[in-house]
Amino acid sequence: MAFYQSPVGKIKLISKEDKLIKLEFLNQDANLLSAKEICEKCDEVVLGQTREWLDEYFSGKNPSFKAIPLNPNGSEFAKVVWELLLKIPYGKVCTYGELAKEVARITHKNKMSAQAIGGALKRNPIPIIIPCHRVIGANGKLTGYAGGIKKKIALLECEKADLVNLYHF
């Protein structure tokens, strides 16, 4: 476990073995891992890589040059959604509806609700790096961020995000 002081507040980083498993805003109400899970085989290399990634990110640069090994815990559905989030380019946004269409296509469903997508985003254990802040409402409204809407706005401003030209999968 390590801590990172960011422009959007203090962040707790948790790794297990050789992967990052959680990035948590400390003022966020979230499911906390037990002390045993936090301390078990924590990987200082991964935590250091994550700090470097965050330094680059908060300096206003795209940190995609550094691939951090991730192991987010969640349902298979959530993991499909989180994988798609990683494809949204730095500085771009897409809508919940656009993301729902792509998840429906990948999972061979006729339809997927934007609310189901919102539920998966809310459970994202590694925000910022798995960029759920890059998903906006159909009307361009900045809604729904587990870390709080002010953090979502700050993250999008950090990226100088283009809120007009939406990303399409």
PDB file of C-alpha atoms in Angstrom:
ATOM      1  CA  MET A   1       0.000   0.000   0.000  1.00  0.00           C
ATOM      2  CA  ALA A   2       1.177   3.505  -0.769  1.00  0.00           C
ATOM      3  CA  PHE A   3      -0.266   6.990  -0.803  1.00  0.00           C
ATOM      4  CA  TYR A   4      -0.116   9.616  -3.511  1.00  0.00           C
ATOM      5  CA  GLN A   5      -0.901  13.301  -3.034  1.00  0.00           C
ATOM      6  CA  SER A   6      -2.633  14.477  -6.197  1.00  0.00           C
ATOM      7  CA  PRO A   7      -4.220  17.765  -7.249  1.00  0.00           C
ATOM      8  CA  VAL A   8      -7.619  16.107  -6.659  1.00  0.00           C
ATOM      9  CA  GLY A   9      -6.761  14.847  -3.168  1.00  0.00           C
ATOM     10  CA  LYS A  10      -4.909  12.058  -1.447  1.00  0.00           C
ATOM     11  CA  ILE A  11      -5.053   8.674  -3.166  1.00  0.00           C
ATOM     12  CA  LYS A  12      -4.413   5.237  -1.718  1.00  0.00           C
ATOM     13  CA  LEU A  13      -2.703   2.719  -4.016  1.00  0.00           C
ATOM     14  CA  ILE A  14      -2.907  -1.005  -3.330  1.00  0.00           C
ATOM     15  CA  SER A  15      -1.057  -3.752  -5.139  1.00  0.00           C
ATOM     16  CA  LYS A  16      -1.128  -7.478  -4.734  1.00  0.00           C
ATOM     17  CA  GLU A  17       1.686  -9.594  -6.026  1.00  0.00           C
ATOM     18  CA  ASP A  18       2.832  -7.799  -9.183  1.00  0.00           C
ATOM     19  CA  LYS A  19      -0.358  -5.906 -10.130  1.00  0.00           C
ATOM     20  CA  LEU A  20      -2.225  -2.777  -9.102  1.00  0.00           C
ATOM     21  CA  ILE A  21      -5.602  -3.818  -7.665  1.00  0.00           C
ATOM     22  CA  LYS A  22      -7.002  -0.579  -6.263  1.00  0.00           C
ATOM     23  CA  LEU A  23      -6.679   3.186  -6.545  1.00  0.00           C
ATOM     24  CA  GLU A  24      -8.925   4.905  -4.050  1.00  0.00           C
ATOM     25  CA  PHE A  25      -9.687   8.538  -3.340  1.00  0.00           C
ATOM     26  CA  LEU A  26      -9.366   8.710   0.440  1.00  0.00           C
ATOM     27  CA  ASN A  27     -12.473  10.823   0.938  1.00  0.00           C
ATOM     28  CA  GLN A  28     -14.496   8.381  -1.163  1.00  0.00           C
ATOM     29  CA  ASP A  29     -16.770   5.876   0.530  1.00  0.00           C
ATOM     30  CA  ALA A  30     -15.663   2.582  -0.935  1.00  0.00           C
ATOM     31  CA  ASN A  31     -15.356  -1.046  -0.057  1.00  0.00           C
ATOM     32  CA  LEU A  32     -12.090  -1.226   1.826  1.00  0.00           C
ATOM     33  CA  LEU A  33      -9.899  -4.280   1.620  1.00  0.00           C
ATOM     34  CA  SER A  34      -8.917  -6.036   4.818  1.00  0.00           C
ATOM     35  CA  ALA A  35      -5.505  -5.367   6.345  1.00  0.00           C
ATOM     36  CA  LYS A  36      -4.450  -8.891   5.336  1.00  0.00           C
ATOM     37  CA  GLU A  37      -5.329  -8.239   1.680  1.00  0.00           C
ATOM     38  CA  ILE A  38      -3.576  -4.862   1.717  1.00  0.00           C
ATOM     39  CA  CYS A  39      -0.335  -6.176   3.189  1.00  0.00           C
ATOM     40  CA  GLU A  40      -0.195  -9.515   1.405  1.00  0.00           C
ATOM     41  CA  LYS A  41       2.562  -9.508  -1.213  1.00  0.00           C
ATOM     42  CA  CYS A  42       2.428  -5.777  -1.873  1.00  0.00           C
ATOM     43  CA  ASP A  43       4.633  -4.923  -4.861  1.00  0.00           C
ATOM     44  CA  GLU A  44       6.703  -1.762  -4.422  1.00  0.00           C
ATOM     45  CA  VAL A  45       7.742  -1.826  -8.090  1.00  0.00           C
ATOM     46  CA  VAL A  46       4.112  -1.623  -9.228  1.00  0.00           C
ATOM     47  CA  LEU A  47       3.377   1.103  -6.677  1.00  0.00           C
ATOM     48  CA  GLY A  48       6.399   3.072  -7.933  1.00  0.00           C
ATOM     49  CA  GLN A  49       5.275   2.667 -11.553  1.00  0.00           C
ATOM     50  CA  THR A  50       1.822   3.871 -10.558  1.00  0.00           C
ATOM     51  CA  ARG A  51       3.235   6.955  -8.825  1.00  0.00           C
ATOM     52  CA  GLU A  52       5.288   7.758 -11.954  1.00  0.00           C
ATOM     53  CA  TRP A  53       2.198   7.287 -14.139  1.00  0.00           C
ATOM     54  CA  LEU A  54       0.193   9.626 -11.899  1.00  0.00           C
ATOM     55  CA  ASP A  55       3.017  12.215 -11.894  1.00  0.00           C
ATOM     56  CA  GLU A  56       2.977  12.215 -15.686  1.00  0.00           C
ATOM     57  CA  TYR A  57      -0.827  12.319 -15.814  1.00  0.00           C
ATOM     58  CA  PHE A  58      -1.183  15.226 -13.393  1.00  0.00           C
ATOM     59  CA  SER A  59       1.526  17.165 -15.233  1.00  0.00           C
ATOM     60  CA  GLY A  60      -0.956  17.315 -18.125  1.00  0.00           C
ATOM     61  CA  LYS A  61       0.729  14.682 -20.279  1.00  0.00           C
ATOM     62  CA  ASN A  62      -0.564  11.398 -21.642  1.00  0.00           C
ATOM     63  CA  PRO A  63       1.125   8.683 -19.544  1.00  0.00           C
ATOM     64  CA  SER A  64       0.280   5.884 -21.974  1.00  0.00           C
ATOM     65  CA  PHE A  65       3.975   5.145 -22.379  1.00  0.00           C
ATOM     66  CA  LYS A  66       3.843   3.338 -19.059  1.00  0.00           C
ATOM     67  CA  ALA A  67       1.718   0.227 -18.926  1.00  0.00           C
ATOM     68  CA  ILE A  68       0.901  -0.577 -15.324  1.00  0.00           C
ATOM     69  CA  PRO A  69      -0.019  -4.212 -14.702  1.00  0.00           C
ATOM     70  CA  LEU A  70      -3.630  -4.111 -13.498  1.00  0.00           C
ATOM     71  CA  ASN A  71      -5.833  -6.699 -11.810  1.00  0.00           C
ATOM     72  CA  PRO A  72      -9.176  -5.062 -11.014  1.00  0.00           C
ATOM     73  CA  ASN A  73     -11.576  -7.270  -9.090  1.00  0.00           C
ATOM     74  CA  GLY A  74     -15.083  -7.384 -10.534  1.00  0.00           C
ATOM     75  CA  SER A  75     -17.668  -9.326 -12.485  1.00  0.00           C
ATOM     76  CA  GLU A  76     -16.990 -10.498 -16.033  1.00  0.00           C
ATOM     77  CA  PHE A  77     -19.441  -7.862 -17.267  1.00  0.00           C
ATOM     78  CA  ALA A  78     -17.608  -5.100 -15.385  1.00  0.00           C
ATOM     79  CA  LYS A  79     -14.271  -6.298 -16.753  1.00  0.00           C
ATOM     80  CA  VAL A  80     -15.585  -6.021 -20.324  1.00  0.00           C
ATOM     81  CA  VAL A  81     -16.644  -2.435 -19.589  1.00  0.00           C
ATOM     82  CA  TRP A  82     -13.318  -1.581 -17.926  1.00  0.00           C
ATOM     83  CA  GLU A  83     -11.346  -2.999 -20.874  1.00  0.00           C
ATOM     84  CA  LEU A  84     -13.301  -0.704 -23.182  1.00  0.00           C
ATOM     85  CA  LEU A  85     -12.557   2.290 -20.967  1.00  0.00           C
ATOM     86  CA  LEU A  86      -8.866   1.658 -21.523  1.00  0.00           C
ATOM     87  CA  LYS A  87      -9.460   2.167 -25.265  1.00  0.00           C
ATOM     88  CA  ILE A  88     -10.867   5.686 -24.866  1.00  0.00           C
ATOM     89  CA  PRO A  89      -7.931   7.919 -25.810  1.00  0.00           C
ATOM     90  CA  TYR A  90      -6.468  10.472 -23.449  1.00  0.00           C
ATOM     91  CA  GLY A  91      -8.328  13.758 -23.864  1.00  0.00           C
ATOM     92  CA  LYS A  92     -11.402  12.157 -25.444  1.00  0.00           C
ATOM     93  CA  VAL A  93     -14.808  11.263 -24.032  1.00  0.00           C
ATOM     94  CA  CYS A  94     -17.647   8.965 -25.018  1.00  0.00           C
ATOM     95  CA  THR A  95     -21.210   8.635 -23.807  1.00  0.00           C
ATOM     96  CA  TYR A  96     -22.736   5.971 -21.593  1.00  0.00           C
ATOM     97  CA  GLY A  97     -24.955   5.070 -24.556  1.00  0.00           C
ATOM     98  CA  GLU A  98     -22.005   4.663 -26.929  1.00  0.00           C
ATOM     99  CA  LEU A  99     -20.261   2.451 -24.399  1.00  0.00           C
ATOM    100  CA  ALA A 100     -23.480   0.434 -23.917  1.00  0.00           C
ATOM    101  CA  LYS A 101     -23.739  -0.176 -27.690  1.00  0.00           C
ATOM    102  CA  GLU A 102     -20.174  -1.446 -27.825  1.00  0.00           C
ATOM    103  CA  VAL A 103     -20.633  -3.720 -24.793  1.00  0.00           C
ATOM    104  CA  ALA A 104     -23.821  -5.103 -26.386  1.00  0.00           C
ATOM    105  CA  ARG A 105     -21.913  -5.796 -29.606  1.00  0.00           C
ATOM    106  CA  ILE A 106     -19.038  -7.524 -27.800  1.00  0.00           C
ATOM    107  CA  THR A 107     -21.313  -9.607 -25.553  1.00  0.00           C
ATOM    108  CA  HIS A 108     -23.687 -10.479 -28.439  1.00  0.00           C
ATOM    109  CA  LYS A 109     -26.684  -8.806 -26.837  1.00  0.00           C
ATOM    110  CA  ASN A 110     -29.374  -6.965 -28.736  1.00  0.00           C
ATOM    111  CA  LYS A 111     -29.281  -4.088 -26.305  1.00  0.00           C
ATOM    112  CA  MET A 112     -27.446  -2.863 -23.219  1.00  0.00           C
ATOM    113  CA  SER A 113     -28.650  -0.150 -20.882  1.00  0.00           C
ATOM    114  CA  ALA A 114     -26.621   2.920 -20.088  1.00  0.00           C
ATOM    115  CA  GLN A 115     -27.593   2.320 -16.442  1.00  0.00           C
ATOM    116  CA  ALA A 116     -25.830  -1.061 -16.481  1.00  0.00           C
ATOM    117  CA  ILE A 117     -22.732   0.692 -17.798  1.00  0.00           C
ATOM    118  CA  GLY A 118     -23.023   3.292 -15.036  1.00  0.00           C
ATOM    119  CA  GLY A 119     -23.152   0.509 -12.450  1.00  0.00           C
ATOM    120  CA  ALA A 120     -19.926  -1.010 -13.786  1.00  0.00           C
ATOM    121  CA  LEU A 121     -18.234   2.390 -13.805  1.00  0.00           C
ATOM    122  CA  LYS A 122     -19.288   3.015 -10.216  1.00  0.00           C
ATOM    123  CA  ARG A 123     -17.543  -0.219  -9.171  1.00  0.00           C
ATOM    124  CA  ASN A 124     -14.296   0.581 -11.028  1.00  0.00           C
ATOM    125  CA  PRO A 125     -11.568  -0.123  -8.435  1.00  0.00           C
ATOM    126  CA  ILE A 126      -8.836   1.711 -10.378  1.00  0.00           C
ATOM    127  CA  PRO A 127     -10.254   5.098 -11.448  1.00  0.00           C
ATOM    128  CA  ILE A 128      -8.082   7.548 -13.385  1.00  0.00           C
ATOM    129  CA  ILE A 129      -5.954   4.718 -14.817  1.00  0.00           C
ATOM    130  CA  ILE A 130      -9.079   2.856 -15.936  1.00  0.00           C
ATOM    131  CA  PRO A 131     -10.586   6.148 -17.109  1.00  0.00           C
ATOM    132  CA  CYS A 132     -14.257   6.050 -16.134  1.00  0.00           C
ATOM    133  CA  HIS A 133     -14.121   9.863 -15.898  1.00  0.00           C
ATOM    134  CA  ARG A 134     -14.066   9.922 -19.724  1.00  0.00           C
ATOM    135  CA  VAL A 135     -17.700   8.781 -19.937  1.00  0.00           C
ATOM    136  CA  ILE A 136     -20.365  11.495 -20.118  1.00  0.00           C
ATOM    137  CA  GLY A 137     -24.120  11.757 -20.522  1.00  0.00           C
ATOM    138  CA  ALA A 138     -25.770  11.747 -23.956  1.00  0.00           C
ATOM    139  CA  ASN A 139     -26.494  15.459 -23.672  1.00  0.00           C
ATOM    140  CA  GLY A 140     -22.849  16.226 -22.882  1.00  0.00           C
ATOM    141  CA  LYS A 141     -23.598  16.558 -19.181  1.00  0.00           C
ATOM    142  CA  LEU A 142     -20.831  15.529 -16.794  1.00  0.00           C
ATOM    143  CA  THR A 143     -22.630  13.076 -14.555  1.00  0.00           C
ATOM    144  CA  GLY A 144     -21.881  10.064 -12.446  1.00  0.00           C
ATOM    145  CA  TYR A 145     -18.417   9.757 -10.978  1.00  0.00           C
ATOM    146  CA  ALA A 146     -17.775   7.719  -7.838  1.00  0.00           C
ATOM    147  CA  GLY A 147     -15.017  10.136  -6.783  1.00  0.00           C
ATOM    148  CA  GLY A 148     -17.401  13.081  -7.098  1.00  0.00           C
ATOM    149  CA  ILE A 149     -18.282  15.341  -9.989  1.00  0.00           C
ATOM    150  CA  LYS A 150     -15.644  17.939  -9.010  1.00  0.00           C
ATOM    151  CA  LYS A 151     -12.927  15.309  -9.416  1.00  0.00           C
ATOM    152  CA  LYS A 152     -14.362  14.231 -12.779  1.00  0.00           C
ATOM    153  CA  ILE A 153     -14.262  17.828 -14.003  1.00  0.00           C
ATOM    154  CA  ALA A 154     -10.705  18.295 -12.693  1.00  0.00           C
ATOM    155  CA  LEU A 155      -9.514  15.115 -14.419  1.00  0.00           C
ATOM    156  CA  LEU A 156     -11.096  16.099 -17.733  1.00  0.00           C
ATOM    157  CA  GLU A 157      -9.577  19.585 -17.415  1.00  0.00           C
ATOM    158  CA  CYS A 158      -6.178  18.034 -16.684  1.00  0.00           C
ATOM    159  CA  GLU A 159      -6.476  16.156 -19.997  1.00  0.00           C
ATOM    160  CA  LYS A 160      -7.871  19.218 -21.793  1.00  0.00           C
ATOM    161  CA  ALA A 161     -10.595  16.829 -22.908  1.00  0.00           C
ATOM    162  CA  ASP A 162     -12.525  17.461 -26.090  1.00  0.00           C
ATOM    163  CA  LEU A 163     -16.135  17.344 -24.895  1.00  0.00           C
ATOM    164  CA  VAL A 164     -17.548  18.087 -28.350  1.00  0.00           C
ATOM    165  CA  ASN A 165     -16.023  15.510 -30.686  1.00  0.00           C
ATOM    166  CA  LEU A 166     -16.991  12.257 -29.005  1.00  0.00           C
ATOM    167  CA  TYR A 167     -14.964   9.075 -29.263  1.00  0.00           C
ATOM    168  CA  HIS A 168     -16.677   6.210 -31.092  1.00  0.00           C
ATOM    169  CA  PHE A 169     -15.561   2.593 -30.803  1.00  0.00           C
TER     170      PHE A 169
END
